[in-house]
Short mmCIF file of C-alpha atoms and ligand atoms in Angstrom, two decimals:
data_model
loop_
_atom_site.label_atom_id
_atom_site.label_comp_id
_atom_site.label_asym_id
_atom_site.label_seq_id
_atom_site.Cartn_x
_atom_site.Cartn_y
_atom_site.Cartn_z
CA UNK A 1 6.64 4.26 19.95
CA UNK A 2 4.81 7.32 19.19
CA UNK A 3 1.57 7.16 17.79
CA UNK A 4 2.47 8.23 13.84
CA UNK A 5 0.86 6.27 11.22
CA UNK A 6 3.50 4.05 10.88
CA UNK A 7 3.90 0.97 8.10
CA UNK A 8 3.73 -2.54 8.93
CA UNK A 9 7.61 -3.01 8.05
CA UNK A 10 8.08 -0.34 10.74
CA UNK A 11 5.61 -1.03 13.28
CA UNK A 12 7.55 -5.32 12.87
CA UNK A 13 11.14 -3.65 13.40
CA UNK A 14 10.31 -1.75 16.55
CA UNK A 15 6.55 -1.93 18.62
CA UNK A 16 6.79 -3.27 21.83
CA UNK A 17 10.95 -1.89 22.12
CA UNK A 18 12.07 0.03 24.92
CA UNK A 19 15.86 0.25 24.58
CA UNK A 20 15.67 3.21 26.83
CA UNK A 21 14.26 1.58 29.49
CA UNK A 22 16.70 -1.50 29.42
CA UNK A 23 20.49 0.06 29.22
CA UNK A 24 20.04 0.46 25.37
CA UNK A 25 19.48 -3.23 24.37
CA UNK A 26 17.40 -3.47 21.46
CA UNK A 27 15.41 -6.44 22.55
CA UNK A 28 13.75 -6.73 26.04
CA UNK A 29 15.40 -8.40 28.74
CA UNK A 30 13.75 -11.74 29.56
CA UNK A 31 12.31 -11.57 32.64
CA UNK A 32 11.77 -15.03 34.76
CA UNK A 33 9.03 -14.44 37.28
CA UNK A 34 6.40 -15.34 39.72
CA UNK A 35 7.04 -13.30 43.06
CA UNK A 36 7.25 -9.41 42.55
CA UNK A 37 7.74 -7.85 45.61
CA UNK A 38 5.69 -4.60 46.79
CA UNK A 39 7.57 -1.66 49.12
CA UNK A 40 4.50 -1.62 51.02
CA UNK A 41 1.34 -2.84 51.97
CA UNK A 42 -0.15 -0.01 50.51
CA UNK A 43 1.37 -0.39 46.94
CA UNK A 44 0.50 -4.06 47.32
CA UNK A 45 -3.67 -3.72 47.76
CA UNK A 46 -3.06 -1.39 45.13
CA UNK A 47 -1.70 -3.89 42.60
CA UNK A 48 -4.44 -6.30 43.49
CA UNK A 49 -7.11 -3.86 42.77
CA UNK A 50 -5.72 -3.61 39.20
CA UNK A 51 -3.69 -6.97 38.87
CA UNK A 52 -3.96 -6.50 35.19
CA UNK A 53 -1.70 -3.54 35.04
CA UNK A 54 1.72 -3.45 35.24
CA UNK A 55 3.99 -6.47 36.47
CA UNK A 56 1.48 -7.61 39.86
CA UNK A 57 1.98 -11.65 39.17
CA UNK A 58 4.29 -13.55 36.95
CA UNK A 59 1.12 -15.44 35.40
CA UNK A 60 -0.43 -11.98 34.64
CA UNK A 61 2.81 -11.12 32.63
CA UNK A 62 6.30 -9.43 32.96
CA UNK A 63 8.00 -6.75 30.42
CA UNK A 64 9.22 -9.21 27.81
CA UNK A 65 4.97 -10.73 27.31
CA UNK A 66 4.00 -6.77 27.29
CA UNK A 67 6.72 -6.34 24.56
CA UNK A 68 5.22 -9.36 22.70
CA UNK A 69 1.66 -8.48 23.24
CA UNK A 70 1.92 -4.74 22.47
CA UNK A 71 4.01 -5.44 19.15
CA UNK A 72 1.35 -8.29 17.79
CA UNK A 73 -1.48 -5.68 19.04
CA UNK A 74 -0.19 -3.10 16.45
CA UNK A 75 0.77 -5.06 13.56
CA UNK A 76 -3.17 -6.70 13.93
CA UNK A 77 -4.68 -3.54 14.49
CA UNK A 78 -5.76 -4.55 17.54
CA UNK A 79 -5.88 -2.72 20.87
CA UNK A 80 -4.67 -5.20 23.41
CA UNK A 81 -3.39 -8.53 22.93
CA UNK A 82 -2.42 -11.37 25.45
CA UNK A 83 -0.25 -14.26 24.94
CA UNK A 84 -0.67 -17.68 25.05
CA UNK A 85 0.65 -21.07 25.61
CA UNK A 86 -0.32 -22.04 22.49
CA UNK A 87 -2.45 -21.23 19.60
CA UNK A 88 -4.77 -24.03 21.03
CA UNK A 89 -4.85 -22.28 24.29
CA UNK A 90 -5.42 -18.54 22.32
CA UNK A 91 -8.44 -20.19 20.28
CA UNK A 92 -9.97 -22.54 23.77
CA UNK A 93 -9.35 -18.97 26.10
CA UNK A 94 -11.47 -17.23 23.61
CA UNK A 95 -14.09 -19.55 23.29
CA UNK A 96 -14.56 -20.10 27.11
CA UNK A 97 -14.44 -16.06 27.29
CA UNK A 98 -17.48 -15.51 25.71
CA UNK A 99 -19.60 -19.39 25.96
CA UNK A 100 -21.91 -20.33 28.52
CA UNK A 101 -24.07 -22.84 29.20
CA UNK A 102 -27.25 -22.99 26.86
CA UNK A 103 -24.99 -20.84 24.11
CA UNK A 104 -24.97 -21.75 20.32
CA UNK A 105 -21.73 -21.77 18.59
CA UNK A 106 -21.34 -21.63 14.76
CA UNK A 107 -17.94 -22.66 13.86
CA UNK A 108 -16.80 -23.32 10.02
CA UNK A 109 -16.72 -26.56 8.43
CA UNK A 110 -12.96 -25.39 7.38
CA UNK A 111 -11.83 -25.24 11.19
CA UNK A 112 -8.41 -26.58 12.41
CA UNK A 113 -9.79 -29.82 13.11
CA UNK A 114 -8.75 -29.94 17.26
CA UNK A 115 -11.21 -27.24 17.35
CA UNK A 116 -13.51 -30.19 16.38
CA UNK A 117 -12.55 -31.69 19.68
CA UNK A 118 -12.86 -28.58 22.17
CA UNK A 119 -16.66 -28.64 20.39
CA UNK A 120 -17.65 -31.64 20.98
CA UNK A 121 -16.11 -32.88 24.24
CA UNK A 122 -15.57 -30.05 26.72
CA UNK A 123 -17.66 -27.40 25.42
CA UNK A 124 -20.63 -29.85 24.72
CA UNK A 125 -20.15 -30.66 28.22
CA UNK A 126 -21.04 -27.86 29.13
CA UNK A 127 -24.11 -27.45 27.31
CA UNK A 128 -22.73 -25.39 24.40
CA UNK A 129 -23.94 -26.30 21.24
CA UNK A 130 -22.08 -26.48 18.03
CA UNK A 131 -22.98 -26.02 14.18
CA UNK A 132 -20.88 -26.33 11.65
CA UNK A 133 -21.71 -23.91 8.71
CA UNK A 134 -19.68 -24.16 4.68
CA UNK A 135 -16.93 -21.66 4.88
CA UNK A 136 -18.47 -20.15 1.82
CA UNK A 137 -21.70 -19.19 3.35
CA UNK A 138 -21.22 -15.17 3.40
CA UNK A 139 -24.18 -13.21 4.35
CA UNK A 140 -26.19 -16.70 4.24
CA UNK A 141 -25.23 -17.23 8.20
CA UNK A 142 -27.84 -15.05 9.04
CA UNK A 143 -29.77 -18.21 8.59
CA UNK A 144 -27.98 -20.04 10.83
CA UNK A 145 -28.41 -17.63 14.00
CA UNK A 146 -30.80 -18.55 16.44
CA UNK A 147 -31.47 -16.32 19.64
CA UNK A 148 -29.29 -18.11 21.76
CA UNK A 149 -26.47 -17.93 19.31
CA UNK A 150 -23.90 -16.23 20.99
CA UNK A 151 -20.60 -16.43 19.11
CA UNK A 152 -19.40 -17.13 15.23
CA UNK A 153 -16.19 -18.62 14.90
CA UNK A 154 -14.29 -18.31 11.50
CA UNK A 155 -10.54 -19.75 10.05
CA UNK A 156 -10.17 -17.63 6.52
CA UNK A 157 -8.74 -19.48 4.63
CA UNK A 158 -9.22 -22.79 6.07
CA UNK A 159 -5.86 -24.00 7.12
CA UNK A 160 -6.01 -27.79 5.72
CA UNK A 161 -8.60 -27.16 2.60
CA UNK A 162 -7.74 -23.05 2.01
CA UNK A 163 -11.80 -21.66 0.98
CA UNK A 164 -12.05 -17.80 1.30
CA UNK A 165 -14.69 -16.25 4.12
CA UNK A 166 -16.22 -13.43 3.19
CA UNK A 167 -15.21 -11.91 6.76
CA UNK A 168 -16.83 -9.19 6.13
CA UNK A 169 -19.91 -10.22 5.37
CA UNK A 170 -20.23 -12.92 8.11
CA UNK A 171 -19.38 -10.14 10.51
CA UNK A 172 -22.06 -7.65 9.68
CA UNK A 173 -24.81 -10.07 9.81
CA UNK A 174 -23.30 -11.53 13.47
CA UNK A 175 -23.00 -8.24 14.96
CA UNK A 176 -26.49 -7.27 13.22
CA UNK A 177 -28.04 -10.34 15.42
CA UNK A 178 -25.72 -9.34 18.50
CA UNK A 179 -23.43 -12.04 18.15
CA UNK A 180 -19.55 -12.31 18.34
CA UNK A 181 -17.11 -12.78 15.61
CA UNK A 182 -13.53 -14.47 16.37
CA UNK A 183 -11.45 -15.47 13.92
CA UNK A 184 -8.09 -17.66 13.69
CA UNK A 185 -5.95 -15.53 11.44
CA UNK A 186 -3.00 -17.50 11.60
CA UNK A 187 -2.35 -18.33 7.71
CA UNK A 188 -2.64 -14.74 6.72
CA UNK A 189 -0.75 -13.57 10.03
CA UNK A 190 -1.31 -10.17 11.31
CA UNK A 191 0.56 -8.82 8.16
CA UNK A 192 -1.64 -9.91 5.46
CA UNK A 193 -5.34 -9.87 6.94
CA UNK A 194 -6.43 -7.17 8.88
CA UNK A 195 -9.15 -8.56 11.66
CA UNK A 196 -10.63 -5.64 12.71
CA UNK A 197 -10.97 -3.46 9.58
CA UNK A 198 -13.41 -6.86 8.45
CA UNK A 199 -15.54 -6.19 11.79
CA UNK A 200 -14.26 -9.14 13.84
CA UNK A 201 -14.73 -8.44 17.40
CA UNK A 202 -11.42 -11.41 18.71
CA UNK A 203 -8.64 -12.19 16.76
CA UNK A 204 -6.48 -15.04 17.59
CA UNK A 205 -3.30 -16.76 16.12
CA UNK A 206 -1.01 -19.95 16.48
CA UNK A 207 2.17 -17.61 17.19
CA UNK A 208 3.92 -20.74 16.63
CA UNK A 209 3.70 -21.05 13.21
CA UNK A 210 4.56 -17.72 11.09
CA UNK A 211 5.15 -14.84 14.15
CA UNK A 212 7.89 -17.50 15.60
CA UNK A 213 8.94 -19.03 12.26
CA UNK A 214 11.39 -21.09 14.00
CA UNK A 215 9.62 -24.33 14.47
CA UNK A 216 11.24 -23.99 17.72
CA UNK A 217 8.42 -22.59 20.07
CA UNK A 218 4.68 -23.24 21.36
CA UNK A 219 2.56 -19.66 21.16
CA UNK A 220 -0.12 -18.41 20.86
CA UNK A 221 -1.85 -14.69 20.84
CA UNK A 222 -5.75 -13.54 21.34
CA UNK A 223 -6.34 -10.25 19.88
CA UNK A 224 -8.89 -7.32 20.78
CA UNK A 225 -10.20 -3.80 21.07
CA UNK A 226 -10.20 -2.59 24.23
CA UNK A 227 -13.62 -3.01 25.29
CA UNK A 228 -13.11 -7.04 25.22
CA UNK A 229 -10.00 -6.63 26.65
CA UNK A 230 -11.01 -6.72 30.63
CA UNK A 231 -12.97 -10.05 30.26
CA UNK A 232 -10.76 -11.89 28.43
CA UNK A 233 -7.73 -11.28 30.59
CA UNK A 234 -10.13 -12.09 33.83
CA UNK A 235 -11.43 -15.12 31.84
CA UNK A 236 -7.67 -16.14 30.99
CA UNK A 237 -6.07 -15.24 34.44
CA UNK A 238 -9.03 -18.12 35.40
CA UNK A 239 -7.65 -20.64 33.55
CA UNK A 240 -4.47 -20.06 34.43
CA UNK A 241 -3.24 -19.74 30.84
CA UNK A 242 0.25 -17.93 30.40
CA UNK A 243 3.15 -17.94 27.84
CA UNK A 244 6.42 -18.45 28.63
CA UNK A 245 8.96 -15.70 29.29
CA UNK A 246 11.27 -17.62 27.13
CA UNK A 247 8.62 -17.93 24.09
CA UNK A 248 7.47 -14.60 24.51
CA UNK A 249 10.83 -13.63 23.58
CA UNK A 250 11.57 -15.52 20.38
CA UNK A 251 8.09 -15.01 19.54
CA UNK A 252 8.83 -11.19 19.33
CA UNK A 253 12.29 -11.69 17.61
CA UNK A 254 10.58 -14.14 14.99
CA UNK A 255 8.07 -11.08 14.40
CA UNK A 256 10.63 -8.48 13.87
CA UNK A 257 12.04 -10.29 10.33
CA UNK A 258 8.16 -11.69 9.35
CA UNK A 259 7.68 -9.28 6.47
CA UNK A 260 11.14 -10.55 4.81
CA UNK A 261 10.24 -14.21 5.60
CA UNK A 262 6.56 -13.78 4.56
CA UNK A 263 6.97 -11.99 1.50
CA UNK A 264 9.73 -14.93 0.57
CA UNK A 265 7.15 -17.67 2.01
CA UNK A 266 4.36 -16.01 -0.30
CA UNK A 267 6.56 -16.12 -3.90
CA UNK A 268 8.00 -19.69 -3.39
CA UNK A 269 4.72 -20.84 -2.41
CA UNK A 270 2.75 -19.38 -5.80
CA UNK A 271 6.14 -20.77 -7.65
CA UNK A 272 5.21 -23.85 -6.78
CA UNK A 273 1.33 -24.01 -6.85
CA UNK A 274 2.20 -22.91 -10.71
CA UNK A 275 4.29 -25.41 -11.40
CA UNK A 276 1.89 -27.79 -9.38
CA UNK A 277 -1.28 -26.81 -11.43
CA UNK A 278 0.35 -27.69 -14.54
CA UNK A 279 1.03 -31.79 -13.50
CA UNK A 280 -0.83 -34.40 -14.69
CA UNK A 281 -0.79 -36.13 -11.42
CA UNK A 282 -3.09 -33.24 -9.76
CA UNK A 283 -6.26 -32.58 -10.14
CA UNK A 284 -6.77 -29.07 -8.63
CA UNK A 285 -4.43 -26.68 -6.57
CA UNK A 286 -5.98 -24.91 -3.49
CA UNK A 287 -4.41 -21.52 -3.42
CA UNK A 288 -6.24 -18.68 -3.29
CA UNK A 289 -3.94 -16.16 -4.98
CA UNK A 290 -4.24 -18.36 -7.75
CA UNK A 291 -6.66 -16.86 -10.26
CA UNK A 292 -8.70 -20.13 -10.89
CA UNK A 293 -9.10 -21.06 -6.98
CA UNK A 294 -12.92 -20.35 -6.07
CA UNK A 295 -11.53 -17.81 -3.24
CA UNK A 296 -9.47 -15.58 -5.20
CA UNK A 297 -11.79 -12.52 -5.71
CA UNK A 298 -12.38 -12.60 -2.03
CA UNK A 299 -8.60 -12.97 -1.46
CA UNK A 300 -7.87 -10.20 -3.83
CA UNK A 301 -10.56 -7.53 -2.37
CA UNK A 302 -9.70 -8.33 1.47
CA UNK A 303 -6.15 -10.06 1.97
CA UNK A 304 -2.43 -8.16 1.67
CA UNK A 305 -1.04 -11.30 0.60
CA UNK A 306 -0.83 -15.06 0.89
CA UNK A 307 1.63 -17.17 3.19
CA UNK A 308 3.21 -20.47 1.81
CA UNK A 309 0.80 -22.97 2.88
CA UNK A 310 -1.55 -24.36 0.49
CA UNK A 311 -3.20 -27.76 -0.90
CA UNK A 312 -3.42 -30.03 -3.87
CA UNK A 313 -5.63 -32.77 -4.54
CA UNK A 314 -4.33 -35.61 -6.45
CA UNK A 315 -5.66 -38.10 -9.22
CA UNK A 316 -6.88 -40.92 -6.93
CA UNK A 317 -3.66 -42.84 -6.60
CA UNK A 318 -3.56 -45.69 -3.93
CA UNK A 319 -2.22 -44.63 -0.46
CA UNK A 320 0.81 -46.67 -1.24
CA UNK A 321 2.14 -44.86 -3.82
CA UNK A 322 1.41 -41.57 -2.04
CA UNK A 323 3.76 -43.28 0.73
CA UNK A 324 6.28 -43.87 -1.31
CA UNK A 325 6.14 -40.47 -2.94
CA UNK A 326 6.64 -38.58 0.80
CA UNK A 327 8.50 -40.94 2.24
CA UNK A 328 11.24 -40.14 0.03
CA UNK A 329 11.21 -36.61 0.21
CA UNK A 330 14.28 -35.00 0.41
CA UNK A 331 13.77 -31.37 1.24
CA UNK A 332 10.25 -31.21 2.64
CA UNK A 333 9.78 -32.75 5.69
CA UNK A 334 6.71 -34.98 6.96
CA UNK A 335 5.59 -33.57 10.05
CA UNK A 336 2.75 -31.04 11.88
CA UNK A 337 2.75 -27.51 12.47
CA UNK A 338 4.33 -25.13 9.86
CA UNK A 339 5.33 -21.89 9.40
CA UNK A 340 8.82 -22.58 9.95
CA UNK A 341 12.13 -22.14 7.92
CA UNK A 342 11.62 -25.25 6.41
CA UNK A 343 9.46 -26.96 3.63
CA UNK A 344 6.98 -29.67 5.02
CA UNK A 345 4.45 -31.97 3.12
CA UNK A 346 2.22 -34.09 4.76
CA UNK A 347 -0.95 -36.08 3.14
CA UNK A 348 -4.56 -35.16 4.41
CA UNK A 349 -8.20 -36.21 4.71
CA UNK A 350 -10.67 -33.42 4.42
CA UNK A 351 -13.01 -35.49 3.78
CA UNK A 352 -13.12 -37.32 6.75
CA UNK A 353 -13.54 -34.38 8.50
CA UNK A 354 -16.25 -32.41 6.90
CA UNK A 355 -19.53 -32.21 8.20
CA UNK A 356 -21.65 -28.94 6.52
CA UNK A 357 -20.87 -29.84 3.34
CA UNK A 358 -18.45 -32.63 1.34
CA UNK A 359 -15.01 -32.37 0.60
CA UNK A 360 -15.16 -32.24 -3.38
CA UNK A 361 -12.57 -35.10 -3.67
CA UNK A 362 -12.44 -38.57 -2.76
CA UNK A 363 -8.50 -38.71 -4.09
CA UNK A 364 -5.37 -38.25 -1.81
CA UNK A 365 -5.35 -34.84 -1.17
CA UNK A 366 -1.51 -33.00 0.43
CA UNK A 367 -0.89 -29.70 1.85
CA UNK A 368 2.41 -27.94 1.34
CA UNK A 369 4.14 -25.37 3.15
CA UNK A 370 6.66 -23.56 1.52
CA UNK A 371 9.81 -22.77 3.25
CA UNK A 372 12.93 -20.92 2.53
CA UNK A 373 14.47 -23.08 0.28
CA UNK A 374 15.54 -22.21 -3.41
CA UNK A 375 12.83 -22.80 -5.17
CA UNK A 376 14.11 -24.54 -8.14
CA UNK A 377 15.68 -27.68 -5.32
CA UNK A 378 12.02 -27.79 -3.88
CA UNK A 379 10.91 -28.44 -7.65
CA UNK A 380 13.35 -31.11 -8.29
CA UNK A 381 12.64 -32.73 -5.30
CA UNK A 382 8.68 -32.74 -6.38
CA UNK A 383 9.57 -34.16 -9.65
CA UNK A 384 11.57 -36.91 -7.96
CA UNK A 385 8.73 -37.84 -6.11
CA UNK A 386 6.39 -37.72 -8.56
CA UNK A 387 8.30 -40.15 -10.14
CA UNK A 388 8.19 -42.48 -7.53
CA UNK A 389 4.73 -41.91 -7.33
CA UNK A 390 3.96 -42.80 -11.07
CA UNK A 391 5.88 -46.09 -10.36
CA UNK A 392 4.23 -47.21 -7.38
CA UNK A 393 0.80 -46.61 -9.37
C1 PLP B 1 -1.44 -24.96 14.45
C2 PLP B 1 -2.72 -24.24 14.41
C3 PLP B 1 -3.43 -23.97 15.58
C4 PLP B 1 -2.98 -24.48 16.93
O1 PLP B 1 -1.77 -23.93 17.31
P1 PLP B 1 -0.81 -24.68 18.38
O2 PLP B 1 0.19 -23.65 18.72
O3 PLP B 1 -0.25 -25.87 17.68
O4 PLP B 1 -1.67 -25.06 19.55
C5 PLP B 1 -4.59 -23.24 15.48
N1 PLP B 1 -5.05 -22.80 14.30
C6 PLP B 1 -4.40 -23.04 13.16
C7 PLP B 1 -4.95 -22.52 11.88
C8 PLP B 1 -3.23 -23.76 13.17
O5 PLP B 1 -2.59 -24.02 12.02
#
């Protein structure tokens, strides 16, 4: 594409396309590799003095991971992006980028809770040290930054409990201390939260929630400018991280129709949070485009939109009849992972997780996510199992 100041909508339908170079097929080829073959010895010491250019090594990437990577880069507002395997693998590649031994860590109470477990098992092992700081802190982390603090890691909003960082403010005071920011911007996806305008340094996203939206594929993406760029890839090529040929593609073919899904995701979502807020069986709806949710002014001054995944906390009914409410669920489904076509509802425990600062609620607590359902069948199917959840009370 040429370099015009193109929309989202337009930079979705075509970065990363190069019909021209492919016969005129609209969507890259998917290329299966591990061999490429040089015409000469030459061209070969060539490619392994810049392996990271161009297709040198099917772990380093073919055409269809470039497509991927260079379509996600301009929708973030990033300058380079590299897949991954998953959005584990995006958030653990990061992290073992920029950690070494004796490093300090601050990571947010809010965190998708594996990251719990890459703190405190391998990286801990390592010597890395971990705090955990309230999602809500702001500016306050400059508190929190020691000299050997060497990275900030932030989820905005949290993906199981949904509190607002002010990004922008936790960035400034990082960068003011010469510390990293990366943030998992996978609720928000790179349509609704712009990393880099909010002075993150890494970006990072489970590609296989929202940007595949299939519930079909493992993916994940790390985001940067270009000065990060050469480390992480060097870092990554380490590990031995890479994505899939085959993921790469449906990851870019689930981006191309994200805004239409998204903006679909976003309205049944709020539907139901409204219709949510206004049961007597819940005690509070976590949704930040809500205008009573603690992290809606931040929401409003920072975010494009909201996604379909939020929480509500119920009135502190036994875990019975909370089984017998989603175990009859007709339309939502109980299962991990989201983003997908389809509406999911699972119970969770925030409160066994926290450790900065305690979950307000003792009570059941479930988090929704929206699919693309009529809304009006997702409602009757609530009310159904509200019902069953009265009479198991
Ligand atoms: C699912 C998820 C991840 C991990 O992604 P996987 O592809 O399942 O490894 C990371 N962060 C958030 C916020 C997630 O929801």
């Amino acid at each position: 594409m040429t370099e015009r100041p193109y929309k989202d909508e337009t930079l979705l339908t075509h970065a990363g396309n190069k019909p021209r170079a492919n016969f005129g097929i609209v969507n890259p080829p998917v290329y299966h590799a591990s061999t490429i073959l040089y015409p000469t010895v030459a061209a070969l010491e060539a490619a392994l003095k810049d392996k990271f250019s161009g297709v040198t090594y099917g772990r380093n990437g073919t055409p269809t991971t470039f497509a991927f990577e260079e379509a996600v880069a301009a929708v973030e507002g990033g300058e380079r992006a590299i897949a991954m395997p998953s959005g584990m693998a995006a958030i653990a590649g990061a992290l073992l980028t920029f950690l070494k031994q004796g490093d300090h860590l601050l990571v947010s109470d809010s965190v998708y809770s594996p990251v719990r477990g890459l703190c405190g098992g391998t990286l801990a092992g390592m010597g890395i040290e971990t705090t955990y700081y309230d999602p809500t802190i702001g500016a306050g982390i400059a508190a929190l930054i020691r000299p050997n603090t060497r990275l900030v890691y932030l989820e905005s909003p949290g993906s199981l409990t949904f509190e607002v960082q002010d990004v922008p403010a936790i960035a400034a005071s990082a960068r003011a201390r010469g510390c990293l920011t990366v943030l998992d911007n996978t609720w928000a996806t790179p349509l609704y939260f712009k990393p880099f305008e909010h002075g993150i340094d890494v970006s990072l996203h489970a590609g296989t929630k929202y940007i595949t939206g299939h519930s079909d594929t493992m993916m994940g993406v790390v985001i940067c400018r270009a000065d990060h760029y050469q480390q992480l890839k060097t870092a990554i090529h380490g590990l031995g991280y890479c994505a899939a040929p085959d993921d790469c593609y449906l990851a870019l073919r689930g981006l191309r129709t994200l805004a239409v899904r998204l903006a679909r995701h976003q309205e049944t979502a709020l539907t139901l949070a409204r219709w949510l807020q206004a049961r007597k069986e819940v005690t509070r709806v976590m949704h930040p485009a809500l205008p009573q949710d603690p992290g809606h002014r931040l929401w409003k001054r920072d975010f494009g939109g909201a996604s379909g995944l939020f929480g509500f906390a119920l009135k502190p009914y036994s875990p019975a009849a909370v089984a017998a409410m989603l175990d009859g669920m007709e339309l939502f489904g109980l299962g991990f992972s989201w983003g997908g076509y389809e509406s999911l509802l699972i119970p969770t425990k925030p409160q066994a997780l926290r450790t900065a600062v305690p979950w307000f609620s003792d009570g059941p607590c479930l988090r929704l996510h929206a699919g693309l359902e009529d809304a009006g069948d997702l409602i009757a199917d609530l009310e159904r199992g509200f019902a069953r959840l009265g009479a198991a009370a």
